Short mmCIF file of C-alpha atoms in Angstrom, two decimals:
data_model
loop_
_atom_site.label_atom_id
_atom_site.label_comp_id
_atom_site.label_asym_id
_atom_site.label_seq_id
_atom_site.Cartn_x
_atom_site.Cartn_y
_atom_site.Cartn_z
CA MET A 1 106.01 140.87 136.14
CA TYR A 2 105.33 137.15 136.31
CA ASP A 3 107.61 135.29 138.76
CA VAL A 4 109.71 133.61 136.08
CA LYS A 5 112.65 132.96 138.39
CA GLY A 6 110.56 131.27 141.06
CA HIS A 7 108.70 129.08 138.59
CA LEU A 8 111.92 128.20 136.76
CA HIS A 9 113.50 126.91 139.95
CA GLN A 10 110.37 124.93 140.81
CA ILE A 11 110.84 123.06 137.53
CA LEU A 12 114.61 122.71 137.75
CA ASP A 13 114.33 121.25 141.24
CA THR A 14 112.31 118.34 139.81
CA LEU A 15 114.71 117.47 136.97
CA PRO A 16 117.18 114.64 137.56
CA GLN A 17 120.75 114.73 136.35
CA GLY A 18 120.77 113.94 132.64
CA THR A 19 117.51 115.73 131.83
CA ARG A 20 117.84 119.24 130.41
CA LEU A 21 115.23 121.97 130.25
CA VAL A 22 114.27 123.62 126.98
CA ALA A 23 112.41 126.73 128.15
CA ILE A 24 109.70 127.41 125.56
CA SER A 25 109.82 131.16 125.18
CA LYS A 26 107.66 131.67 122.07
CA TYR A 27 105.23 134.58 122.44
CA HIS A 28 106.97 135.66 125.64
CA PRO A 29 108.84 138.98 125.95
CA ASN A 30 112.59 139.36 126.14
CA GLU A 31 112.49 140.42 129.78
CA TYR A 32 111.02 137.05 130.72
CA ILE A 33 113.78 135.28 128.82
CA MET A 34 116.39 137.44 130.53
CA ALA A 35 114.90 136.63 133.94
CA ALA A 36 115.47 132.94 133.22
CA TYR A 37 118.86 133.63 131.65
CA GLU A 38 120.03 135.42 134.80
CA GLU A 39 119.25 132.23 136.73
CA GLY A 40 121.50 130.21 134.43
CA GLN A 41 119.00 128.95 131.82
CA ARG A 42 120.62 128.89 128.38
CA VAL A 43 118.39 126.72 126.16
CA PHE A 44 115.20 128.31 124.81
CA GLY A 45 112.63 127.11 122.28
CA GLU A 46 110.94 129.11 119.53
CA SER A 47 108.59 128.10 116.72
CA HIS A 48 108.32 131.16 114.46
CA GLU A 49 111.25 132.22 112.33
CA GLN A 50 110.70 135.97 112.58
CA GLU A 51 110.36 135.92 116.36
CA LEU A 52 113.41 133.68 116.65
CA ARG A 53 115.47 136.02 114.49
CA GLN A 54 114.46 139.09 116.48
CA LYS A 55 115.22 137.45 119.81
CA HIS A 56 118.53 136.02 118.60
CA ASN A 57 119.66 139.48 117.50
CA SER A 58 118.69 141.24 120.73
CA LEU A 59 119.56 138.71 123.46
CA PRO A 60 122.88 137.26 124.72
CA SER A 61 124.91 135.37 122.14
CA ASP A 62 125.47 132.30 124.33
CA ILE A 63 121.78 131.37 124.30
CA GLU A 64 121.09 128.09 122.50
CA TRP A 65 117.99 128.45 120.36
CA HIS A 66 115.98 125.33 119.55
CA PHE A 67 113.40 125.49 116.77
CA ILE A 68 110.51 123.39 118.06
CA GLY A 69 107.61 123.90 115.68
CA HIS A 70 106.66 122.32 112.38
CA LEU A 71 109.17 123.63 109.85
CA GLN A 72 108.35 124.13 106.18
CA THR A 73 111.25 123.67 103.77
CA ASN A 74 110.86 127.21 102.40
CA LYS A 75 111.44 128.63 105.90
CA VAL A 76 114.66 126.72 106.61
CA LYS A 77 116.95 129.40 105.17
CA TYR A 78 115.54 131.96 107.61
CA ILE A 79 116.39 130.02 110.77
CA VAL A 80 119.54 128.03 109.98
CA PRO A 81 121.89 130.95 110.77
CA TYR A 82 120.44 131.27 114.28
CA VAL A 83 119.53 127.84 115.67
CA SER A 84 121.65 125.38 117.59
CA MET A 85 119.08 122.61 117.09
CA ILE A 86 116.01 121.92 114.95
CA GLU A 87 113.83 119.56 116.99
CA ALA A 88 111.22 118.51 114.48
CA VAL A 89 112.60 116.97 111.28
CA ASP A 90 109.77 114.94 109.78
CA SER A 91 111.00 114.13 106.26
CA LEU A 92 114.09 113.41 104.21
CA LYS A 93 113.22 116.44 102.07
CA LEU A 94 113.42 118.71 105.12
CA LEU A 95 116.66 117.12 106.30
CA LYS A 96 118.23 117.70 102.87
CA GLU A 97 117.17 121.34 102.84
CA ILE A 98 118.60 121.94 106.33
CA ASN A 99 121.87 120.39 105.16
CA ARG A 100 121.89 122.59 102.03
CA GLN A 101 121.23 125.82 103.91
CA ALA A 102 123.68 124.93 106.69
CA GLU A 103 126.38 124.34 104.07
CA ARG A 104 125.71 127.81 102.66
CA CYS A 105 126.23 129.23 106.16
CA GLY A 106 129.30 127.11 106.87
CA ARG A 107 127.56 125.48 109.83
CA VAL A 108 126.63 122.06 111.16
CA VAL A 109 123.10 122.11 112.57
CA LYS A 110 121.96 119.57 115.13
CA VAL A 111 118.57 117.97 114.48
CA LEU A 112 116.12 115.54 116.03
CA LEU A 113 113.87 113.23 114.04
CA GLU A 114 110.22 113.78 115.00
CA LEU A 115 108.12 110.68 115.57
CA HIS A 116 104.34 110.51 115.14
CA ILE A 117 103.15 108.12 117.84
CA ALA A 118 100.22 110.12 119.24
CA GLU A 119 96.62 109.38 118.23
CA GLU A 120 95.87 112.80 116.74
CA ALA A 121 96.14 112.88 112.97
CA THR A 122 96.90 116.59 113.22
CA LYS A 123 100.31 115.99 114.76
CA TYR A 124 103.34 115.94 112.49
CA GLY A 125 106.16 113.45 112.45
CA LEU A 126 107.46 110.21 111.00
CA THR A 127 105.76 106.93 111.75
CA LEU A 128 108.17 104.39 113.18
CA ASP A 129 108.27 102.57 109.85
CA ALA A 130 108.87 105.81 107.94
CA CYS A 131 111.73 106.66 110.29
CA ARG A 132 113.21 103.20 109.78
CA GLU A 133 112.92 103.70 106.03
CA LEU A 134 114.62 107.11 106.14
CA LEU A 135 117.55 105.71 108.11
CA ALA A 136 117.83 102.53 106.05
CA ASP A 137 118.00 104.61 102.86
CA GLY A 138 121.35 105.94 104.08
CA GLU A 139 121.30 109.25 102.21
CA TRP A 140 121.58 111.07 105.53
CA LYS A 141 125.05 109.63 106.05
CA GLU A 142 126.37 111.78 103.20
CA MET A 143 125.08 115.02 104.73
CA GLN A 144 128.03 116.86 106.21
CA HIS A 145 126.14 119.84 107.62
CA VAL A 146 123.47 118.18 109.76
CA GLN A 147 124.01 116.01 112.80
CA ILE A 148 121.18 113.71 113.86
CA CYS A 149 121.28 113.81 117.65
CA GLY A 150 118.18 111.83 118.63
CA LEU A 151 114.40 111.71 118.58
CA MET A 152 111.52 114.00 119.47
CA MET A 153 107.83 113.23 119.98
CA MET A 154 104.67 114.77 121.39
CA ALA A 155 102.29 112.53 123.31
CA SER A 156 98.54 112.59 122.71
CA LEU A 157 96.61 115.44 124.27
CA THR A 158 94.68 113.33 126.77
CA ASP A 159 94.02 112.96 130.48
CA ASN A 160 94.86 109.26 130.20
CA ARG A 161 98.26 109.10 131.89
CA ASP A 162 98.69 105.43 131.02
CA GLN A 163 98.31 106.23 127.34
CA ILE A 164 100.86 109.04 127.58
CA ARG A 165 103.28 106.69 129.32
CA ARG A 166 102.78 104.01 126.64
CA GLU A 167 103.46 106.46 123.84
CA MET A 168 106.59 107.82 125.48
CA GLN A 169 107.82 104.31 126.27
CA THR A 170 107.29 103.40 122.61
CA ALA A 171 109.55 106.30 121.66
CA ALA A 172 112.13 105.27 124.27
CA ASP A 173 112.18 101.68 122.99
CA PHE A 174 112.47 102.89 119.40
CA PHE A 175 115.42 105.08 120.38
CA VAL A 176 117.24 101.98 121.67
CA GLU A 177 116.43 100.11 118.45
CA ILE A 178 117.86 102.68 116.06
CA LYS A 179 120.72 103.65 118.36
CA GLU A 180 121.95 100.05 118.20
CA LYS A 181 121.37 99.74 114.46
CA TYR A 182 122.58 103.07 113.10
CA PHE A 183 124.28 105.16 115.78
CA ASN A 184 126.03 102.67 118.04
CA ASP A 185 129.39 104.42 117.68
CA ASP A 186 127.96 107.95 117.61
CA ASP A 187 127.98 109.56 121.04
CA ALA A 188 126.12 112.58 119.66
CA PHE A 189 123.00 110.46 119.10
CA CYS A 190 121.81 110.65 122.69
CA GLU A 191 118.80 112.98 122.90
CA ARG A 192 115.22 111.96 123.66
CA SER A 193 113.02 115.04 123.60
CA TRP A 194 109.55 114.43 125.01
CA GLY A 195 107.57 115.88 127.86
CA MET A 196 105.89 119.27 128.32
CA SER A 197 104.40 121.17 131.25
CA ASP A 198 101.56 118.68 131.82
CA ASP A 199 103.42 115.40 131.30
CA TYR A 200 107.14 115.99 131.81
CA LEU A 201 107.32 113.87 134.98
CA ILE A 202 106.13 110.88 132.94
CA ALA A 203 108.72 111.82 130.33
CA ILE A 204 111.46 111.67 132.94
CA ASP A 205 110.32 108.16 133.87
CA THR A 206 110.56 107.16 130.20
CA HIS A 207 114.16 108.30 129.73
CA SER A 208 113.64 111.76 128.25
CA THR A 209 116.84 113.83 128.15
CA MET A 210 115.12 117.09 127.20
CA VAL A 211 111.78 118.43 128.39
CA ARG A 212 110.06 121.36 126.68
CA ILE A 213 108.33 123.56 129.25
CA GLY A 214 106.86 127.01 128.71
CA THR A 215 103.62 127.82 130.51
CA SER A 216 104.79 126.48 133.87
CA ILE A 217 107.75 128.88 133.74
CA PHE A 218 106.56 131.94 131.84
CA GLY A 219 102.82 131.85 132.50
CA PRO A 220 100.12 132.46 129.86
CA ARG A 221 101.43 133.40 126.44
CA VAL A 222 101.49 137.05 125.42
CA TYR A 223 100.30 137.16 121.78
#
């Protein structure tokens, strides 16, 4: 078995206070998740609703499951009963559907707004202006079953570390802007989720509070 425990601690030893690890467990077997769980890891990330459901039903109930992939509105109903956070809300339509399904379940689901700052057109997310527009519209304030807790972004897939840093700093600056304008009295709006296995140290420097790391802990994915 891959040395999950050893690799987990290598990562945890580099994280400062105030930065949490989301262990990306998609495509990895339950025994790998349990190896991390036994070392105290409680937050895991999945991106496929069927895999999330199966793992939720067979693993300890105190695990916090984050949905990290692009989420289609017609899939929301399948994950809302199981997730503690949906990290990639990229439209008002999706936010409204999460609220609707969470109300049906009698839950409040935490969410992050996903920003599109990276160069790749293939990445999802709201442009900064689109995010401003969504918040200015104010419809989200009436939603009783979602709680907007912060922002999420993925940096460009590039070897240019300066570019990655610029993109993450843009997200960090934008967080400050909308925190002051819309969430100044809301302590729950505190999360900045950026940084993965290859760039999480830059993310820490740019005020990330959650890093999403999978390969460096669990090894190559098992499809």
